[in-house]
Amino acid sequence: YGYLAADIVGKKCGEVIGGPVIKAKSGALAQLASKAGVSLQEADARLGFLTAKAAEACRVMMANPGTRVGVSILVNRKKNGVLFVNECLVLSLKLPAVNWSYCVGFQRDISKEVPLHALLSAATSDSAYSALVSSRGAALDARRSTLLGVGGENVVRCLHE
């Protein structure tokens, strides 16, 4: 998304992507409100809702290391300022040699499948957001099964090498 390693190494994901960085960048929240056709306050509330959903997905994943993939759909911002819809899958694993836990995130721009205004419309209630995530079922299941099931061992082996 345009970031260099030096831009992101050592930072928490919320310092680089999603709601917190959109709120911190001058004009980004106004851009979001304009694209969604809502007030600044409403854009802020919906961004907060999506950030909370991403945090919830991380908590579920961390409570079930190696067995659950955290899934969230949120607004993200490229380094050049372009806002887009981000599908984020996060997996918690352990490094076998030293038994250290670590997390790996896989992000994908799905703006062509889920327009920004559709995501922000769904960011008004748990049921609307869940329906949006469910509508992505087949695509998410394929990626989830690659991470946890058939082919998942290849991902893990690559990460542990």
PDB file of N, CA, C and O in Angstrom, residues 46-91:
ATOM      1  N   ARG A  46     -18.681   5.590  12.738  1.00  0.00           N
ATOM      2  CA  ARG A  46     -18.611   4.359  11.941  1.00  0.00           C
ATOM      3  C   ARG A  46     -17.186   3.822  11.874  1.00  0.00           C
ATOM      4  O   ARG A  46     -16.973   2.606  11.905  1.00  0.00           O
ATOM      5  N   LEU A  47     -16.224   4.712  11.816  1.00  0.00           N
ATOM      6  CA  LEU A  47     -14.825   4.304  11.847  1.00  0.00           C
ATOM      7  C   LEU A  47     -14.508   3.639  13.192  1.00  0.00           C
ATOM      8  O   LEU A  47     -13.816   2.616  13.244  1.00  0.00           O
ATOM      9  N   GLY A  48     -15.031   4.205  14.257  1.00  0.00           N
ATOM     10  CA  GLY A  48     -14.860   3.612  15.594  1.00  0.00           C
ATOM     11  C   GLY A  48     -15.488   2.237  15.677  1.00  0.00           C
ATOM     12  O   GLY A  48     -14.917   1.314  16.272  1.00  0.00           O
ATOM     13  N   PHE A  49     -16.659   2.072  15.080  1.00  0.00           N
ATOM     14  CA  PHE A  49     -17.342   0.774  15.044  1.00  0.00           C
ATOM     15  C   PHE A  49     -16.467  -0.259  14.345  1.00  0.00           C
ATOM     16  O   PHE A  49     -16.269  -1.369  14.840  1.00  0.00           O
ATOM     17  N   LEU A  50     -15.916   0.103  13.188  1.00  0.00           N
ATOM     18  CA  LEU A  50     -15.073  -0.829  12.423  1.00  0.00           C
ATOM     19  C   LEU A  50     -13.783  -1.162  13.172  1.00  0.00           C
ATOM     20  O   LEU A  50     -13.328  -2.314  13.152  1.00  0.00           O
ATOM     21  N   THR A  51     -13.209  -0.181  13.849  1.00  0.00           N
ATOM     22  CA  THR A  51     -12.003  -0.421  14.645  1.00  0.00           C
ATOM     23  C   THR A  51     -12.309  -1.392  15.777  1.00  0.00           C
ATOM     24  O   THR A  51     -11.524  -2.307  16.057  1.00  0.00           O
ATOM     25  N   ALA A  52     -13.462  -1.223  16.417  1.00  0.00           N
ATOM     26  CA  ALA A  52     -13.866  -2.137  17.496  1.00  0.00           C
ATOM     27  C   ALA A  52     -14.072  -3.555  16.961  1.00  0.00           C
ATOM     28  O   ALA A  52     -13.711  -4.541  17.622  1.00  0.00           O
ATOM     29  N   LYS A  53     -14.641  -3.680  15.768  1.00  0.00           N
ATOM     30  CA  LYS A  53     -14.843  -5.006  15.163  1.00  0.00           C
ATOM     31  C   LYS A  53     -13.501  -5.670  14.851  1.00  0.00           C
ATOM     32  O   LYS A  53     -13.341  -6.879  15.032  1.00  0.00           O
ATOM     33  N   ALA A  54     -12.526  -4.901  14.386  1.00  0.00           N
ATOM     34  CA  ALA A  54     -11.195  -5.452  14.115  1.00  0.00           C
ATOM     35  C   ALA A  54     -10.540  -5.908  15.420  1.00  0.00           C
ATOM     36  O   ALA A  54      -9.932  -6.989  15.473  1.00  0.00           O
ATOM     37  N   ALA A  55     -10.684  -5.124  16.473  1.00  0.00           N
ATOM     38  CA  ALA A  55     -10.128  -5.503  17.779  1.00  0.00           C
ATOM     39  C   ALA A  55     -10.795  -6.771  18.306  1.00  0.00           C
ATOM     40  O   ALA A  55     -10.133  -7.656  18.862  1.00  0.00           O
ATOM     41  N   GLU A  56     -12.104  -6.877  18.114  1.00  0.00           N
ATOM     42  CA  GLU A  56     -12.845  -8.071  18.535  1.00  0.00           C
ATOM     43  C   GLU A  56     -12.338  -9.307  17.788  1.00  0.00           C
ATOM     44  O   GLU A  56     -12.131 -10.369  18.382  1.00  0.00           O
ATOM     45  N   ALA A  57     -12.099  -9.180  16.495  1.00  0.00           N
ATOM     46  CA  ALA A  57     -11.581 -10.307  15.702  1.00  0.00           C
ATOM     47  C   ALA A  57     -10.198 -10.726  16.205  1.00  0.00           C
ATOM     48  O   ALA A  57      -9.889 -11.922  16.274  1.00  0.00           O
ATOM     49  N   CYS A  58      -9.380  -9.756  16.592  1.00  0.00           N
ATOM     50  CA  CYS A  58      -8.051 -10.067  17.132  1.00  0.00           C
ATOM     51  C   CYS A  58      -8.159 -10.786  18.473  1.00  0.00           C
ATOM     52  O   CYS A  58      -7.411 -11.729  18.734  1.00  0.00           O
ATOM     53  N   ARG A  59      -9.087 -10.349  19.330  1.00  0.00           N
ATOM     54  CA  ARG A  59      -9.263 -11.008  20.631  1.00  0.00           C
ATOM     55  C   ARG A  59      -9.686 -12.462  20.463  1.00  0.00           C
ATOM     56  O   ARG A  59      -9.182 -13.352  21.153  1.00  0.00           O
ATOM     57  N   VAL A  60     -10.596 -12.730  19.537  1.00  0.00           N
ATOM     58  CA  VAL A  60     -11.040 -14.106  19.278  1.00  0.00           C
ATOM     59  C   VAL A  60      -9.864 -14.943  18.792  1.00  0.00           C
ATOM     60  O   VAL A  60      -9.651 -16.065  19.247  1.00  0.00           O
ATOM     61  N   MET A  61      -9.086 -14.399  17.880  1.00  0.00           N
ATOM     62  CA  MET A  61      -7.933 -15.112  17.336  1.00  0.00           C
ATOM     63  C   MET A  61      -6.905 -15.384  18.431  1.00  0.00           C
ATOM     64  O   MET A  61      -6.379 -16.483  18.544  1.00  0.00           O
ATOM     65  N   MET A  62      -6.608 -14.398  19.271  1.00  0.00           N
ATOM     66  CA  MET A  62      -5.603 -14.569  20.325  1.00  0.00           C
ATOM     67  C   MET A  62      -6.054 -15.572  21.387  1.00  0.00           C
ATOM     68  O   MET A  62      -5.226 -16.241  21.994  1.00  0.00           O
ATOM     69  N   ALA A  63      -7.360 -15.689  21.601  1.00  0.00           N
ATOM     70  CA  ALA A  63      -7.879 -16.649  22.574  1.00  0.00           C
ATOM     71  C   ALA A  63      -7.819 -18.083  22.049  1.00  0.00           C
ATOM     72  O   ALA A  63      -7.952 -19.034  22.819  1.00  0.00           O
ATOM     73  N   ASN A  64      -7.610 -18.229  20.750  1.00  0.00           N
ATOM     74  CA  ASN A  64      -7.582 -19.552  20.110  1.00  0.00           C
ATOM     75  C   ASN A  64      -6.391 -19.659  19.170  1.00  0.00           C
ATOM     76  O   ASN A  64      -6.557 -19.844  17.967  1.00  0.00           O
ATOM     77  N   PRO A  65      -5.147 -19.550  19.699  1.00  0.00           N
ATOM     78  CA  PRO A  65      -3.979 -19.514  18.819  1.00  0.00           C
ATOM     79  C   PRO A  65      -3.857 -20.759  17.936  1.00  0.00           C
ATOM     80  O   PRO A  65      -4.058 -21.876  18.397  1.00  0.00           O
ATOM     81  N   GLY A  66      -3.588 -20.499  16.665  1.00  0.00           N
ATOM     82  CA  GLY A  66      -3.383 -21.585  15.708  1.00  0.00           C
ATOM     83  C   GLY A  66      -4.641 -22.262  15.229  1.00  0.00           C
ATOM     84  O   GLY A  66      -4.591 -23.104  14.340  1.00  0.00           O
ATOM     85  N   THR A  67      -5.790 -21.901  15.799  1.00  0.00           N
ATOM     86  CA  THR A  67      -7.031 -22.568  15.397  1.00  0.00           C
ATOM     87  C   THR A  67      -8.081 -21.620  14.844  1.00  0.00           C
ATOM     88  O   THR A  67      -9.030 -22.067  14.213  1.00  0.00           O
ATOM     89  N   ARG A  68      -7.948 -20.328  15.099  1.00  0.00           N
ATOM     90  CA  ARG A  68      -8.927 -19.354  14.614  1.00  0.00           C
ATOM     91  C   ARG A  68      -8.215 -18.238  13.874  1.00  0.00           C
ATOM     92  O   ARG A  68      -7.186 -17.744  14.309  1.00  0.00           O
ATOM     93  N   VAL A  69      -8.776 -17.846  12.763  1.00  0.00           N
ATOM     94  CA  VAL A  69      -8.277 -16.709  12.004  1.00  0.00           C
ATOM     95  C   VAL A  69      -9.183 -15.525  12.324  1.00  0.00           C
ATOM     96  O   VAL A  69     -10.399 -15.623  12.205  1.00  0.00           O
ATOM     97  N   GLY A  70      -8.590 -14.426  12.759  1.00  0.00           N
ATOM     98  CA  GLY A  70      -9.356 -13.208  12.981  1.00  0.00           C
ATOM     99  C   GLY A  70      -9.665 -12.557  11.642  1.00  0.00           C
ATOM    100  O   GLY A  70      -8.769 -12.389  10.817  1.00  0.00           O
ATOM    101  N   VAL A  71     -10.929 -12.215  11.425  1.00  0.00           N
ATOM    102  CA  VAL A  71     -11.355 -11.639  10.154  1.00  0.00           C
ATOM    103  C   VAL A  71     -12.033 -10.299  10.424  1.00  0.00           C
ATOM    104  O   VAL A  71     -12.912 -10.209  11.279  1.00  0.00           O
ATOM    105  N   SER A  72     -11.608  -9.291   9.690  1.00  0.00           N
ATOM    106  CA  SER A  72     -12.299  -8.007   9.774  1.00  0.00           C
ATOM    107  C   SER A  72     -12.250  -7.314   8.419  1.00  0.00           C
ATOM    108  O   SER A  72     -11.379  -7.582   7.596  1.00  0.00           O
ATOM    109  N   ILE A  73     -13.225  -6.473   8.212  1.00  0.00           N
ATOM    110  CA  ILE A  73     -13.273  -5.628   7.017  1.00  0.00           C
ATOM    111  C   ILE A  73     -13.321  -4.201   7.537  1.00  0.00           C
ATOM    112  O   ILE A  73     -14.180  -3.861   8.353  1.00  0.00           O
ATOM    113  N   LEU A  74     -12.377  -3.384   7.103  1.00  0.00           N
ATOM    114  CA  LEU A  74     -12.285  -2.043   7.632  1.00  0.00           C
ATOM    115  C   LEU A  74     -11.807  -1.066   6.566  1.00  0.00           C
ATOM    116  O   LEU A  74     -11.428  -1.462   5.476  1.00  0.00           O
ATOM    117  N   VAL A  75     -11.849   0.198   6.916  1.00  0.00           N
ATOM    118  CA  VAL A  75     -11.328   1.237   6.034  1.00  0.00           C
ATOM    119  C   VAL A  75      -9.838   1.350   6.301  1.00  0.00           C
ATOM    120  O   VAL A  75      -9.400   1.345   7.445  1.00  0.00           O
ATOM    121  N   ASN A  76      -9.072   1.434   5.236  1.00  0.00           N
ATOM    122  CA  ASN A  76      -7.638   1.607   5.371  1.00  0.00           C
ATOM    123  C   ASN A  76      -7.223   2.803   4.509  1.00  0.00           C
ATOM    124  O   ASN A  76      -8.003   3.301   3.709  1.00  0.00           O
ATOM    125  N   ARG A  77      -5.985   3.225   4.693  1.00  0.00           N
ATOM    126  CA  ARG A  77      -5.469   4.389   3.976  1.00  0.00           C
ATOM    127  C   ARG A  77      -4.092   4.048   3.431  1.00  0.00           C
ATOM    128  O   ARG A  77      -3.216   3.618   4.174  1.00  0.00           O
ATOM    129  N   LYS A  78      -3.938   4.224   2.126  1.00  0.00           N
ATOM    130  CA  LYS A  78      -2.624   4.021   1.514  1.00  0.00           C
ATOM    131  C   LYS A  78      -1.725   5.193   1.891  1.00  0.00           C
ATOM    132  O   LYS A  78      -2.211   6.253   2.311  1.00  0.00           O
ATOM    133  N   LYS A  79      -0.441   5.007   1.751  1.00  0.00           N
ATOM    134  CA  LYS A  79       0.500   6.067   2.111  1.00  0.00           C
ATOM    135  C   LYS A  79       0.207   7.354   1.349  1.00  0.00           C
ATOM    136  O   LYS A  79       0.359   8.447   1.879  1.00  0.00           O
ATOM    137  N   ASN A  80      -0.280   7.225   0.095  1.00  0.00           N
ATOM    138  CA  ASN A  80      -0.576   8.411  -0.713  1.00  0.00           C
ATOM    139  C   ASN A  80      -1.905   9.071  -0.346  1.00  0.00           C
ATOM    140  O   ASN A  80      -2.313  10.039  -0.965  1.00  0.00           O
ATOM    141  N   GLY A  81      -2.604   8.526   0.662  1.00  0.00           N
ATOM    142  CA  GLY A  81      -3.837   9.134   1.150  1.00  0.00           C
ATOM    143  C   GLY A  81      -5.117   8.522   0.620  1.00  0.00           C
ATOM    144  O   GLY A  81      -6.205   8.862   1.089  1.00  0.00           O
ATOM    145  N   VAL A  82      -5.043   7.630  -0.348  1.00  0.00           N
ATOM    146  CA  VAL A  82      -6.234   7.006  -0.917  1.00  0.00           C
ATOM    147  C   VAL A  82      -6.866   6.066   0.113  1.00  0.00           C
ATOM    148  O   VAL A  82      -6.188   5.218   0.692  1.00  0.00           O
ATOM    149  N   LEU A  83      -8.158   6.236   0.339  1.00  0.00           N
ATOM    150  CA  LEU A  83      -8.900   5.356   1.245  1.00  0.00           C
ATOM    151  C   LEU A  83      -9.413   4.153   0.464  1.00  0.00           C
ATOM    152  O   LEU A  83      -9.803   4.288  -0.692  1.00  0.00           O
ATOM    153  N   PHE A  84      -9.425   2.990   1.119  1.00  0.00           N
ATOM    154  CA  PHE A  84      -9.915   1.784   0.462  1.00  0.00           C
ATOM    155  C   PHE A  84     -10.476   0.814   1.489  1.00  0.00           C
ATOM    156  O   PHE A  84     -10.280   0.984   2.694  1.00  0.00           O
ATOM    157  N   VAL A  85     -11.199  -0.189   0.989  1.00  0.00           N
ATOM    158  CA  VAL A  85     -11.773  -1.218   1.862  1.00  0.00           C
ATOM    159  C   VAL A  85     -10.751  -2.346   1.972  1.00  0.00           C
ATOM    160  O   VAL A  85     -10.299  -2.896   0.976  1.00  0.00           O
ATOM    161  N   ASN A  86     -10.428  -2.674   3.211  1.00  0.00           N
ATOM    162  CA  ASN A  86      -9.377  -3.633   3.509  1.00  0.00           C
ATOM    163  C   ASN A  86      -9.975  -4.871   4.191  1.00  0.00           C
ATOM    164  O   ASN A  86     -10.648  -4.753   5.200  1.00  0.00           O
ATOM    165  N   GLU A  87      -9.699  -6.019   3.597  1.00  0.00           N
ATOM    166  CA  GLU A  87     -10.056  -7.291   4.235  1.00  0.00           C
ATOM    167  C   GLU A  87      -8.810  -7.770   4.953  1.00  0.00           C
ATOM    168  O   GLU A  87      -7.753  -7.920   4.348  1.00  0.00           O
ATOM    169  N   CYS A  88      -8.911  -7.969   6.243  1.00  0.00           N
ATOM    170  CA  CYS A  88      -7.754  -8.315   7.055  1.00  0.00           C
ATOM    171  C   CYS A  88      -7.987  -9.657   7.750  1.00  0.00           C
ATOM    172  O   CYS A  88      -8.998  -9.849   8.417  1.00  0.00           O
ATOM    173  N   LEU A  89      -7.049 -10.575   7.559  1.00  0.00           N
ATOM    174  CA  LEU A  89      -7.057 -11.858   8.242  1.00  0.00           C
ATOM    175  C   LEU A  89      -5.803 -11.924   9.095  1.00  0.00           C
ATOM    176  O   LEU A  89      -4.712 -11.617   8.620  1.00  0.00           O
ATOM    177  N   VAL A  90      -5.955 -12.288  10.369  1.00  0.00           N
ATOM    178  CA  VAL A  90      -4.842 -12.339  11.302  1.00  0.00           C
ATOM    179  C   VAL A  90      -4.800 -13.722  11.935  1.00  0.00           C
ATOM    180  O   VAL A  90      -5.835 -14.275  12.325  1.00  0.00           O
ATOM    181  N   LEU A  91      -3.589 -14.266  12.035  1.00  0.00           N
ATOM    182  CA  LEU A  91      -3.391 -15.601  12.576  1.00  0.00           C
ATOM    183  C   LEU A  91      -2.314 -15.538  13.654  1.00  0.00           C
ATOM    184  O   LEU A  91      -1.271 -14.907  13.462  1.00  0.00           O
TER     185      LEU A  91
END
